[in-house]
Structure formats: C-alpha cells, structure tokens
mmCIF file of C-alpha atoms in Angstrom:
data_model
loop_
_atom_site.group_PDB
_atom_site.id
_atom_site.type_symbol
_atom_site.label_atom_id
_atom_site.label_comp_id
_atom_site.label_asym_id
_atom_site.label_seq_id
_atom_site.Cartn_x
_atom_site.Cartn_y
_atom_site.Cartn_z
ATOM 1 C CA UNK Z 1 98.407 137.690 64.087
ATOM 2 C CA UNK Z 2 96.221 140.316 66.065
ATOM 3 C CA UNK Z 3 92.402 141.119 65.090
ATOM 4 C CA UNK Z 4 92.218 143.708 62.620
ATOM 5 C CA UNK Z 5 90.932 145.919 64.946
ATOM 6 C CA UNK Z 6 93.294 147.063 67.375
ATOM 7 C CA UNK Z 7 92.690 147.754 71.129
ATOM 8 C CA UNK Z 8 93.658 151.338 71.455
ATOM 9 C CA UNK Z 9 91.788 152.169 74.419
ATOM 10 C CA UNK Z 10 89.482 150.376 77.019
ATOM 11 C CA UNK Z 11 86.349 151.548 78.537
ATOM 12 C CA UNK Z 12 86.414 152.414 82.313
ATOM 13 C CA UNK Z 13 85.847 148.641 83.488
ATOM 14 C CA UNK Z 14 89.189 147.631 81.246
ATOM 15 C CA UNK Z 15 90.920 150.296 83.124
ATOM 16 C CA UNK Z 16 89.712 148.936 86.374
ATOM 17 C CA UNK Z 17 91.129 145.321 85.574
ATOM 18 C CA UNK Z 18 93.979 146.614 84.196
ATOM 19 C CA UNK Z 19 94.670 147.793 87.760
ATOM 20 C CA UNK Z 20 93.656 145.331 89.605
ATOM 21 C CA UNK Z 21 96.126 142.473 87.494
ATOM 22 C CA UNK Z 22 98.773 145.349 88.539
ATOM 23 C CA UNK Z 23 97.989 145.385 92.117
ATOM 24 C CA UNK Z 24 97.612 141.971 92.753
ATOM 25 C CA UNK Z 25 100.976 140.969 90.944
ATOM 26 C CA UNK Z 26 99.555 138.926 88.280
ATOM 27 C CA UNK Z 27 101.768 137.538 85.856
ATOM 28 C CA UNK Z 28 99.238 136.650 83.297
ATOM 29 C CA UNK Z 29 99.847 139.275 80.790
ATOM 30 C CA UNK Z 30 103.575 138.821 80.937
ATOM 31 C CA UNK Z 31 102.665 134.936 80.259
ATOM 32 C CA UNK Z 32 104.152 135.004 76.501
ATOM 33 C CA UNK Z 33 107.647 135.430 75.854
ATOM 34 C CA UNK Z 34 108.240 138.651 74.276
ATOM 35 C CA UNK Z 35 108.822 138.017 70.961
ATOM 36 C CA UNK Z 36 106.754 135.308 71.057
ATOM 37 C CA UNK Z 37 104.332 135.160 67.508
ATOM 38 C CA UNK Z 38 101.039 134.510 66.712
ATOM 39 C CA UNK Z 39 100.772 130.397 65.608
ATOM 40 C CA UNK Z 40 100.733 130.334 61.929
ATOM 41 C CA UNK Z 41 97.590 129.010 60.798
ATOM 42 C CA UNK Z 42 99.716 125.879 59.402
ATOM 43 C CA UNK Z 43 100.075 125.293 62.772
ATOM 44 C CA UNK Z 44 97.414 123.908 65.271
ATOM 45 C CA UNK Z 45 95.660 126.886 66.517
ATOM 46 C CA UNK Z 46 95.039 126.543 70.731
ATOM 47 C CA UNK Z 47 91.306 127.057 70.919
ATOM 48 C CA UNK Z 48 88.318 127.959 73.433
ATOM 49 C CA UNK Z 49 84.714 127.790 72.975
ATOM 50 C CA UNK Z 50 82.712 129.414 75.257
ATOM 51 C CA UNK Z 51 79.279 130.503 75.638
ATOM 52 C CA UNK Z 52 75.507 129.950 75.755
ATOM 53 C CA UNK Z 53 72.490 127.575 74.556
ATOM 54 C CA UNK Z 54 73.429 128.295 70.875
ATOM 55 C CA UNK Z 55 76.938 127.571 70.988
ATOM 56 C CA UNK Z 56 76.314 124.104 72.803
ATOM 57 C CA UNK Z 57 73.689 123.685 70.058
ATOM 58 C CA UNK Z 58 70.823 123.086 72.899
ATOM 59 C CA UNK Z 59 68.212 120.590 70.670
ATOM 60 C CA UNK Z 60 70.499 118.470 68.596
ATOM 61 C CA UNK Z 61 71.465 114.628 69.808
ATOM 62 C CA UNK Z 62 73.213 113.007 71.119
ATOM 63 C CA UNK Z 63 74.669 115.424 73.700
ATOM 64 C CA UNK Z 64 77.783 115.358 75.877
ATOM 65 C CA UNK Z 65 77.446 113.269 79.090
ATOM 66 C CA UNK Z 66 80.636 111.965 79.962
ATOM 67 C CA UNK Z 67 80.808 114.603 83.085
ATOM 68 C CA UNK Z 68 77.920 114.093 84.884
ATOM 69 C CA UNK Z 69 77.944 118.170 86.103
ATOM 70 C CA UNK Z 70 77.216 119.232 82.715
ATOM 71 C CA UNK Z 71 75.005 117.108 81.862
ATOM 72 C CA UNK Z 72 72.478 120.025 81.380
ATOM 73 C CA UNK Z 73 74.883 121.703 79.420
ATOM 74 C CA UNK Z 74 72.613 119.682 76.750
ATOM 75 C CA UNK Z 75 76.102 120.312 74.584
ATOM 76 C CA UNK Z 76 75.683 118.717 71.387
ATOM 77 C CA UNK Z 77 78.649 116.174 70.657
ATOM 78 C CA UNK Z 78 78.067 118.004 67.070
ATOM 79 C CA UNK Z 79 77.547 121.464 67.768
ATOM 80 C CA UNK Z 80 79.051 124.314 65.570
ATOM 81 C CA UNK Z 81 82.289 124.272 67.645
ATOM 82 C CA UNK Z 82 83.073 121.208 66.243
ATOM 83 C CA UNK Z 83 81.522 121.769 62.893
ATOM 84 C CA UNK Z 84 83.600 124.601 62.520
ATOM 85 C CA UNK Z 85 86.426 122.538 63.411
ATOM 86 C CA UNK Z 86 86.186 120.130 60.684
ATOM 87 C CA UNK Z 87 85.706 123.031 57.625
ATOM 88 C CA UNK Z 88 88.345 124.641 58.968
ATOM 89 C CA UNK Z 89 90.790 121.206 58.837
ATOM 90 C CA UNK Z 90 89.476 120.940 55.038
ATOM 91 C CA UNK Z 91 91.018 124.583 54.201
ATOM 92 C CA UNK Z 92 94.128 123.182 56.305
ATOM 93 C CA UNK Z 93 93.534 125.023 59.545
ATOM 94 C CA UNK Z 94 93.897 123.068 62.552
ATOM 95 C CA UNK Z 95 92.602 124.091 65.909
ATOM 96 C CA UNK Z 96 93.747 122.167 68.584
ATOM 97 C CA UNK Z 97 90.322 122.597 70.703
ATOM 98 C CA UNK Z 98 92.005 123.639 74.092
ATOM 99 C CA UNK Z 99 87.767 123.100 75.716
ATOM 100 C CA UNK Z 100 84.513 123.818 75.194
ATOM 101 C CA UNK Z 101 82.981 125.190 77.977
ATOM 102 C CA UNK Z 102 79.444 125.975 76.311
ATOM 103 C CA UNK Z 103 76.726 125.498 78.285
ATOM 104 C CA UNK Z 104 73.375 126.228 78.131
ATOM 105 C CA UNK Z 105 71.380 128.608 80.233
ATOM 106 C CA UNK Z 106 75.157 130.706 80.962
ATOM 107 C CA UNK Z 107 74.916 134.245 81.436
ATOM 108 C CA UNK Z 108 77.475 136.690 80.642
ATOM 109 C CA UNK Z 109 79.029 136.509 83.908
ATOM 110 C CA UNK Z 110 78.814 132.857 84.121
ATOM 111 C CA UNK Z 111 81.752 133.481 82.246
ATOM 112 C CA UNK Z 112 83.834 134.853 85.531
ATOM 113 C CA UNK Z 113 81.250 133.500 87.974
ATOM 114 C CA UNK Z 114 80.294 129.957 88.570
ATOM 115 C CA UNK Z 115 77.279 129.027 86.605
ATOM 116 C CA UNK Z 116 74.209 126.953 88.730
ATOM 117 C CA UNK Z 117 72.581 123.657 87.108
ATOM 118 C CA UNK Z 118 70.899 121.287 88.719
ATOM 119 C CA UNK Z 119 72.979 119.155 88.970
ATOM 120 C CA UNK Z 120 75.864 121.526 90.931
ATOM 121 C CA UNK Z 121 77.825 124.646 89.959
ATOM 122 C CA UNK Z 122 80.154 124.689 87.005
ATOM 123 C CA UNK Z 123 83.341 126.695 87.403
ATOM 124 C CA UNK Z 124 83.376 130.170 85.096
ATOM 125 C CA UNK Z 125 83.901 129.685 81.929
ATOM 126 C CA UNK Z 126 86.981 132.144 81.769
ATOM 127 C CA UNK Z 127 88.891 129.049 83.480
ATOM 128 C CA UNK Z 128 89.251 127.053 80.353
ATOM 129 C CA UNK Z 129 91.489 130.057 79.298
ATOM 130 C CA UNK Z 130 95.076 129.376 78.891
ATOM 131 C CA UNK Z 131 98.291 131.388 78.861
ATOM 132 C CA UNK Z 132 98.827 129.646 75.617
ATOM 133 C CA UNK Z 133 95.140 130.088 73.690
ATOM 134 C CA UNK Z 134 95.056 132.100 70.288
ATOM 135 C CA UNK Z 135 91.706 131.552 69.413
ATOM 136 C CA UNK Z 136 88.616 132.164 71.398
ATOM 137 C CA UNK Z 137 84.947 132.068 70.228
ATOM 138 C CA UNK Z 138 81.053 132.162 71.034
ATOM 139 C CA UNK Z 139 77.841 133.021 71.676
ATOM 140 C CA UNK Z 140 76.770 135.339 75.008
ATOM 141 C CA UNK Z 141 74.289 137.876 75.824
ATOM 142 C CA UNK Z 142 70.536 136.295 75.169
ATOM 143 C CA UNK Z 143 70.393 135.380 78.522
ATOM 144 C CA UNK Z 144 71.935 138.118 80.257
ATOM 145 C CA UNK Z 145 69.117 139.903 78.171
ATOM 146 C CA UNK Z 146 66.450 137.981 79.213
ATOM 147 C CA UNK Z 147 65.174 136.276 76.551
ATOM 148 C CA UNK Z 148 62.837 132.927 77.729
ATOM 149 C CA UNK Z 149 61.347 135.730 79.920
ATOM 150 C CA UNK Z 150 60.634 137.777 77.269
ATOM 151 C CA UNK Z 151 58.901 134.979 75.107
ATOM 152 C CA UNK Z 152 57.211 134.135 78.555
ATOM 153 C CA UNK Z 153 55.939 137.627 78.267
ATOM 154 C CA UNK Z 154 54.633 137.313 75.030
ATOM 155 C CA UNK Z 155 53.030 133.811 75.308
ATOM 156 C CA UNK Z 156 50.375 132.052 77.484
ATOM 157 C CA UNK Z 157 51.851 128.224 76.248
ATOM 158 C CA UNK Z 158 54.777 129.265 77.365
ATOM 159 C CA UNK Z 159 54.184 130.648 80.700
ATOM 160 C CA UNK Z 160 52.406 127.355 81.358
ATOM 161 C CA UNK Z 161 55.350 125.424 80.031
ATOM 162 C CA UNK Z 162 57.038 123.996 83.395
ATOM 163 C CA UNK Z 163 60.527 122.896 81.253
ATOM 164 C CA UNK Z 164 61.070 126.680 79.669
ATOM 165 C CA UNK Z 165 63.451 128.621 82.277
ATOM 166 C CA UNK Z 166 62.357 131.961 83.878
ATOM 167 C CA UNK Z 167 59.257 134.087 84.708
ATOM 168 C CA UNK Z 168 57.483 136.974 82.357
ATOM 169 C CA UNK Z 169 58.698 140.507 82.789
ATOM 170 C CA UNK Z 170 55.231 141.448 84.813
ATOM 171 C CA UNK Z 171 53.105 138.103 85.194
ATOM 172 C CA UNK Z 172 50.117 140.911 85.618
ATOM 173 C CA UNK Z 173 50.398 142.147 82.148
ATOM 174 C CA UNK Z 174 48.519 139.589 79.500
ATOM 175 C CA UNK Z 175 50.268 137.904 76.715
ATOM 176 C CA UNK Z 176 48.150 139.528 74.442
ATOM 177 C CA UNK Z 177 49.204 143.023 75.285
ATOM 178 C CA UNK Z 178 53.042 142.195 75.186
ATOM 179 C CA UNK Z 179 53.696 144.607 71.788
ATOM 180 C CA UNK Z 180 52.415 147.338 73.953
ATOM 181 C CA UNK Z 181 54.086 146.356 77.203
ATOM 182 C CA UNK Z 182 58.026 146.689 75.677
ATOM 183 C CA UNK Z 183 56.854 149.474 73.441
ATOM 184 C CA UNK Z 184 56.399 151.830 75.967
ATOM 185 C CA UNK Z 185 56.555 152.263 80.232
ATOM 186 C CA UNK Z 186 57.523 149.399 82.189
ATOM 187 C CA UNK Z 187 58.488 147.430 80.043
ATOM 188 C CA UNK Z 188 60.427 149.577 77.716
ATOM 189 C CA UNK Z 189 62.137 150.983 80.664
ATOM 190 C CA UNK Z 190 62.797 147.043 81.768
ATOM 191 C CA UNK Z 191 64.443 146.607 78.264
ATOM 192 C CA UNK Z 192 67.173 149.266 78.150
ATOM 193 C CA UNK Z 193 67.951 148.474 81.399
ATOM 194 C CA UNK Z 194 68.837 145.057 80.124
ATOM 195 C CA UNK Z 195 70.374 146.010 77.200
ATOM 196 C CA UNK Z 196 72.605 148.204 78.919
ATOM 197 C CA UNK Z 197 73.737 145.244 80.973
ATOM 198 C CA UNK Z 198 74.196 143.024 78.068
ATOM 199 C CA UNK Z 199 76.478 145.679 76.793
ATOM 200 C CA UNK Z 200 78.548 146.427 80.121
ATOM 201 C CA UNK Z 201 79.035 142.627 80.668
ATOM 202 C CA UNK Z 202 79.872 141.884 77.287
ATOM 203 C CA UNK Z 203 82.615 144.737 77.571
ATOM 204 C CA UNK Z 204 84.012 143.290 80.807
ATOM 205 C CA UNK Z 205 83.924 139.730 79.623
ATOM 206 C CA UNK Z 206 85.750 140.303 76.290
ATOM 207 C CA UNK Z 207 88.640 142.734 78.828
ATOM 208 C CA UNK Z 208 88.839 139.299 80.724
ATOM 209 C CA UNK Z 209 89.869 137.327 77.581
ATOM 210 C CA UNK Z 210 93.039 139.786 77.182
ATOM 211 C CA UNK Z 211 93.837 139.049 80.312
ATOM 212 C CA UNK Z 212 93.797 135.565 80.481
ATOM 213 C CA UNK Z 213 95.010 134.947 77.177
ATOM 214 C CA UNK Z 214 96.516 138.163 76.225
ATOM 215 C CA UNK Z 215 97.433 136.846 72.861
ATOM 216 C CA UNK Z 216 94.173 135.428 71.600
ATOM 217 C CA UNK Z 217 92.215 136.489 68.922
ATOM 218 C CA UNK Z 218 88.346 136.745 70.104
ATOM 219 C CA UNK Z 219 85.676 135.979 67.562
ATOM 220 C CA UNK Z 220 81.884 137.491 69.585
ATOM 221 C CA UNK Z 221 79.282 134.852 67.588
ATOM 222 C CA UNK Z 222 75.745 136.729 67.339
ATOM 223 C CA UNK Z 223 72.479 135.436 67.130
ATOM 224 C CA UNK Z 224 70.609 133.585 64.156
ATOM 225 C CA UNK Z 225 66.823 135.487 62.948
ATOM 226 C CA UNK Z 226 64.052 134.080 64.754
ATOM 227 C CA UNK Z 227 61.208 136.020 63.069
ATOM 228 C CA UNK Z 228 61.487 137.378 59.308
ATOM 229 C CA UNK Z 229 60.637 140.508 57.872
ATOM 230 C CA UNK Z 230 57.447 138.718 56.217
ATOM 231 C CA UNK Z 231 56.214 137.716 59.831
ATOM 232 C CA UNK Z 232 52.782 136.660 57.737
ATOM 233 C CA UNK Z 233 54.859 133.693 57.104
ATOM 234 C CA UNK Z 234 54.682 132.645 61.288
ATOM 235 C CA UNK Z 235 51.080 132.054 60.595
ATOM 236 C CA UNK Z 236 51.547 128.603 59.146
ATOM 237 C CA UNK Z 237 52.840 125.481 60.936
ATOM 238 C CA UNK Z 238 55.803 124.509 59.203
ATOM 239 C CA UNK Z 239 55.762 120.620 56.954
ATOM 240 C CA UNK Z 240 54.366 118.162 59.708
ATOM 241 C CA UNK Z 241 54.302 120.265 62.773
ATOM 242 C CA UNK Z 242 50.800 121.489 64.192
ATOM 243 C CA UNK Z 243 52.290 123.983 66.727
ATOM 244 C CA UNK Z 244 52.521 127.645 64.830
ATOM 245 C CA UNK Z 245 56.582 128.197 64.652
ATOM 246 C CA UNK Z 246 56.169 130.803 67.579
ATOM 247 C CA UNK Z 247 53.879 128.901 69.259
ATOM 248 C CA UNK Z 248 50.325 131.743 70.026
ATOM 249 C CA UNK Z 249 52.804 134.901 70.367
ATOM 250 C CA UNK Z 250 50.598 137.972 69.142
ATOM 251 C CA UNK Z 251 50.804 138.608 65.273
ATOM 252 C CA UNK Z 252 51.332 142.157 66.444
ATOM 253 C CA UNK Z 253 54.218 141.339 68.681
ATOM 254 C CA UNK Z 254 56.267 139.570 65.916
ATOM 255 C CA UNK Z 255 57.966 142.432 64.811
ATOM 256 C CA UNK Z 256 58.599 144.047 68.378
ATOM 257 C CA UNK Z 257 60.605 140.964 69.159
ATOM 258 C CA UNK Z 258 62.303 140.912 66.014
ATOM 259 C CA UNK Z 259 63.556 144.581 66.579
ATOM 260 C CA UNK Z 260 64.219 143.109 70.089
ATOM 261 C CA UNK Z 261 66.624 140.940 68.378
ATOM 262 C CA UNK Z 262 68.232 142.989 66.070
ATOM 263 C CA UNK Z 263 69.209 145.432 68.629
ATOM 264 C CA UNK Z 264 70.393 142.515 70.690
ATOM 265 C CA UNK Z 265 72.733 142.179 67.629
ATOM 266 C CA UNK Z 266 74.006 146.060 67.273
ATOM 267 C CA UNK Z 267 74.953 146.185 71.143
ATOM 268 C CA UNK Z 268 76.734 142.609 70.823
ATOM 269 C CA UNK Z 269 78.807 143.974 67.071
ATOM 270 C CA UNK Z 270 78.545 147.426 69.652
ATOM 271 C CA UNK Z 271 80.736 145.313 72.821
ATOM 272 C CA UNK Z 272 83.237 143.426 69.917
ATOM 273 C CA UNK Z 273 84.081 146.994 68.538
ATOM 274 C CA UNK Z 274 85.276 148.223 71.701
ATOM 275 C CA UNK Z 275 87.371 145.858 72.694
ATOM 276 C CA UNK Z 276 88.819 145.082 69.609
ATOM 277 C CA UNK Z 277 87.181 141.278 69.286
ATOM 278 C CA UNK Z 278 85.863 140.198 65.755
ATOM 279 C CA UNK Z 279 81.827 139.765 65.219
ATOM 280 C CA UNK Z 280 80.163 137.059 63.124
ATOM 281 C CA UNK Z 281 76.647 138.638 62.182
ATOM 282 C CA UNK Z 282 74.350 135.524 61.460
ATOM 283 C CA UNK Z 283 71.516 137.759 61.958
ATOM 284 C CA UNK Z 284 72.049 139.200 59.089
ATOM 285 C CA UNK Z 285 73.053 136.187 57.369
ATOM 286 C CA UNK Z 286 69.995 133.957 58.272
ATOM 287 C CA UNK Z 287 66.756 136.330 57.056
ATOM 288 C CA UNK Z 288 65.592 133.564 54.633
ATOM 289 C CA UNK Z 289 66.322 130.419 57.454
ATOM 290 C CA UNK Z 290 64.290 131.727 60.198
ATOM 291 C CA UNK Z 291 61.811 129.948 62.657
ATOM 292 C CA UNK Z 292 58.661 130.821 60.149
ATOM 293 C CA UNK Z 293 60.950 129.651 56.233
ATOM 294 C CA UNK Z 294 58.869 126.367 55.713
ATOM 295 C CA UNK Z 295 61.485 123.605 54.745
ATOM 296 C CA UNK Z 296 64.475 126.375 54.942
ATOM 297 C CA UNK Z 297 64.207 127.057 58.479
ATOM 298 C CA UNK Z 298 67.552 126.879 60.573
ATOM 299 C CA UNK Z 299 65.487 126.985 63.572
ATOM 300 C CA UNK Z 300 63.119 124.838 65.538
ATOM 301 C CA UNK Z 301 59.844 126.163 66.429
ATOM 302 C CA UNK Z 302 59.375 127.411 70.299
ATOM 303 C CA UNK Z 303 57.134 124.059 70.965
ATOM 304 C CA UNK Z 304 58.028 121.911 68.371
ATOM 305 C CA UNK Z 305 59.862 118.913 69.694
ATOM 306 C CA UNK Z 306 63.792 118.893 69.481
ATOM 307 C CA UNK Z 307 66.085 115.772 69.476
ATOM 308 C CA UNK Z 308 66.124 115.902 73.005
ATOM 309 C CA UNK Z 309 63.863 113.832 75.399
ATOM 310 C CA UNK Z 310 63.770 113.140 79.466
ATOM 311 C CA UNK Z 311 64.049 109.877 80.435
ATOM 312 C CA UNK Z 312 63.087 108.773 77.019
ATOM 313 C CA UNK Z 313 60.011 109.829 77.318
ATOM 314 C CA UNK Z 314 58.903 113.800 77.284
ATOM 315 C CA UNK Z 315 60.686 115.699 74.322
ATOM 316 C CA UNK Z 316 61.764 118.898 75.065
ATOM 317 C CA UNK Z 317 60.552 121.888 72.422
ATOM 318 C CA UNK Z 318 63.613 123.343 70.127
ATOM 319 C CA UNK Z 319 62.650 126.796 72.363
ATOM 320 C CA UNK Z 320 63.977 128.722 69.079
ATOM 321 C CA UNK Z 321 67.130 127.223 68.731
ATOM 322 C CA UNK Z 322 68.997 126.373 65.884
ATOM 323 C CA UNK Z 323 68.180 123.211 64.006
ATOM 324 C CA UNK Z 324 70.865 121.036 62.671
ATOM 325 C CA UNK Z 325 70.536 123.240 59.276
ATOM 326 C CA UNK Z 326 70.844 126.048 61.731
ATOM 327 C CA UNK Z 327 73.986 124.878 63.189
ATOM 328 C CA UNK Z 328 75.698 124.344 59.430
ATOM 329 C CA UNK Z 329 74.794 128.025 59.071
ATOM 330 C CA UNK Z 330 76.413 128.744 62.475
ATOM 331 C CA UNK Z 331 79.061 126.809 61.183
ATOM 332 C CA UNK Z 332 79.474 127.882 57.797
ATOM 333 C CA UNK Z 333 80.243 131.564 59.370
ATOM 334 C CA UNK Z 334 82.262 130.837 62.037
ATOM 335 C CA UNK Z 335 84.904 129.215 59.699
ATOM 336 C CA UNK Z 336 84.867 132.139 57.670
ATOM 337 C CA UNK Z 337 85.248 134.538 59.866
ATOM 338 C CA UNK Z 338 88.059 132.648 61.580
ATOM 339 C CA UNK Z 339 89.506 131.948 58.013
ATOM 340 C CA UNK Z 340 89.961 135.449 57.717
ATOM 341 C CA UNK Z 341 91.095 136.426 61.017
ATOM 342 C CA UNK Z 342 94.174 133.220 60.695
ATOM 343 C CA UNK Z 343 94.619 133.984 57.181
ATOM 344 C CA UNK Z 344 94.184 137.817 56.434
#
C-alpha cells in the first residue's frame, strides 16, 4: 500500500537525485522485485525511526546506553517509537522495528551527513534504511530551525545555562527585546532564512527515503504546542515547580514564539505534501497539554528538572520536551496515523 498521496512530481532537488542514482548506476530503486506488494498489515511491517530530540524522547529514563557512541542520543528505552509499537500490536499490527536511529540534537541533514556528539560521529541516519523497509517515521526540522538558539534569544537563564546547546541569534540584542528582534529586521530576516532551509532540507531528506527504500511509506511527525493560546496561563509555576514553565521569556514574546512554532508546523505538513509523505499534526492536537496546562501538561518546563541527571548528580531541565504524558500523546497519534496509512 502507497501513501494516499501520490508522488506525481518532485521539486528540482528530487530531480537532481533522481539523476545522480542514474548516473552513478545505483540499483537501489530497482531493489524490489517488480511485482513485489506492499506487506499486509497482518504481516510484520519493516520499520525505521528516525529523527530528533522528540522522537528519542530527550528527558524520560532510563535511556539507551548499550552503544557507548550514542550515549547522548539520551534515547529513551520508552520513547514514542516504541510506544507506538505496542498500540499498534494491540490493533494487530506488527512492526518489525528494522532501527531507531533517533538522536537528539540531529539536524535535518544529519540524516545524510554524519551527526557530531561528544562522544564521536554517528553515521547518517538515512543508513538504517533498507531495501526492504515499508514504514518510516519521525520528528526533524527544530533544529535545522534553530530552536535552543531562539529560546537563548529570548531568555537571560538560558543564555547562562552552560548544558542548553547553541548561542542567541545576536548575543547584542537583550532578552527583553526578543518580540521585537524576530518581528522585524535582523532577526525576521534571520528567520525566513531558516525556515526556508527547514523546508529545502526537509524536501531533500524525504526524496532520500524513496530512494533508499523506494517502497516505504513515510509518516513526517510534527511538533507538540509549547505555549497556548491563553499564554496568561505561563505566568504560574506549574504543581511543585518554582521555575515559571518558560523559565523569564518576555510575556510579550510568548505569542511570537508560538507563531514561530506554528509556522514551523505549516512548512513541515508544507515538505510532507510535496513529496507525497504523510503528516501527524500534534500541534494541533496538543493546545490543552502545553508547557503552561497545570497538571495536563505534556511538556516539561524549559528549567524544570527532567528524569535525566549527570553523574547522578546535576539534573538536566526537560528544555521543552515532551513529558512522559507528552510522549503517550506522541504516541497516541503516531499509531493512528500509521493505522490508517496500513489499514486505509
């Protein structure tokens, strides 16, 4: 079984691969026997998960650390890959999980380029790909986007926080000012920039799949809400935390990240159009389980601590990932979507 939506044409960089598997020979697309179908979904579905910090469910122990090399993966050994997994076996679905290349910190082209860690460089994701997979699905883009450096922009904690990744857009520009700063010059210029990027990437990385594994069906996973509609509600430390949810972010800025966020979302749905890959919208699934709901929130505050420690001793803040409520959410649509995609 194919995606709904069919790939009737390719944007300029599928054209480019396209040649390039000609010229070089490659026998990847011819792979499958012709006449070869889709597994039925009685059948164990070959499976890859791939992606970022919120597919590896960054924040919830314990975490994979049987390969030393990805140990800062920080992969949860129950992140939504394997969540999804199990509701999927209950509705007699079986995928037979092929890898899980997840990591956290990747980048969109981590996903044909090798991705750095401290501890080494991990191969690109695209690897895990088989001849063989029907089913491939995850999260990619917030990085490629720029994300930590955009909270960095917007925060002073966190631009004095040594374990949160990156630098602020422009160091020179003061927290306080960030609404202003991507509303308009610099930094609005800085933004489409990126978001053109995240789009172009996305677009090559989803032409790679059909190349690699020219039957698969590709599910894009977006992002869950981080700030809600009522961002009033981000003025109040949620049940036993003292940190504020986003941490001393400007109440003015709340909703310029938030429409950061949702237009994150429109160019990923945007990329899975075009190249004929299913989207998963927990954006607009998760408006009541946001960083600011109280006792509904699916995800952590910026600096309130996650499962995670170092060395047993400093915990690392959630950063604004999903919770383990989060991840069920994550979850909850993922097997959906794939429900419908193996049984239309």
């Amino acid at each position: 079984m194919r995606n709904t939506v069919h790939r009737t044409t390719r944007p300029p960089v599928g054209r480019r691969l396209a040649a390039t598997a000609v010229a070089l020979g490659s026998c990847l697309a011819l792979a499958v026997p012709v006449g070869t179908a889709q597994a039925a979904a009685a059948d164990p579905v070959p499976t890859v998960f791939f992606g970022d910090s919120y597919t590896s469910n960054f924040g919830i122990a314990p975490f994979q650390q049987d390969d030393t090399k990805r140990i800062f993966c920080f992969q949860a050994k129950e992140n939504y890959p394997a969540a999804a997994t199990r509701r999927l076996a209950v509705k007699g679905i079986t995928l037979d999980v092929q890898s899980d290349v997840s990591c956290g910190g990747a980048l969109v082209k981590d996903f044909w380029s090798e991705q750095q860690l401290p501890t080494g460089s991990l191969p690109p994701q695209q690897d895990a790909f088989k001849a063989d997979t029907r089913l491939a699905v995850g999260s990619m883009g917030g990085n490629t986007l720029g994300f930590p450096s955009i909270l960095k922009q917007c925060s002073d904690k966190l631009r004095d926080h040594a374990l949160l990744p990156g630098e602020p857009v422009d160091p020179d520009e003061p927290a306080a000012r960030c609404s202003e700063f991507f509303s308009s010059g610099d930094g609005k210029a800085w933004l489409d920039w990126r978001f053109e990027t995240v789009k172009e990437e996305l677009e090559e990385m989803l032409t790679r799949m059909v190349y690699v594994s020219p039957e698969a069906d590709t599910v894009l996973v977006g992002y869950p809400r981080i700030v809600p509609a009522d961002t009033a509600k981000c003025q109040t430390p949620a049940p036993g935390q003292k940190e504020l949810p986003l941490a001393d972010i400007p109440a003015d800025a709340l909703p310029v990240l938030d429409q950061i966020q949702n237009r994150l979302n429109d160019v990923m749905k945007e990329a899975a159009t075009a190249e004929g890959a299913a989207f998963v919208d927990l954006y607009g699934h998760t408006g009541d389980n946001t960083a600011c709901d109280g006792v509904n929130r699916g995800i952590g505050g910026l600096l309130e601590d996650s499962q995670l420690n170092l060395g047993g001793e400093q915990s690392i803040p959630w950063y604004a990932h999903p919770s383990e409520r989060g991840r069920d959410i994550q979850a909850e649509q993922v097997a959906a979507k794939v429900e419908q995609i193996l049984n239309p």
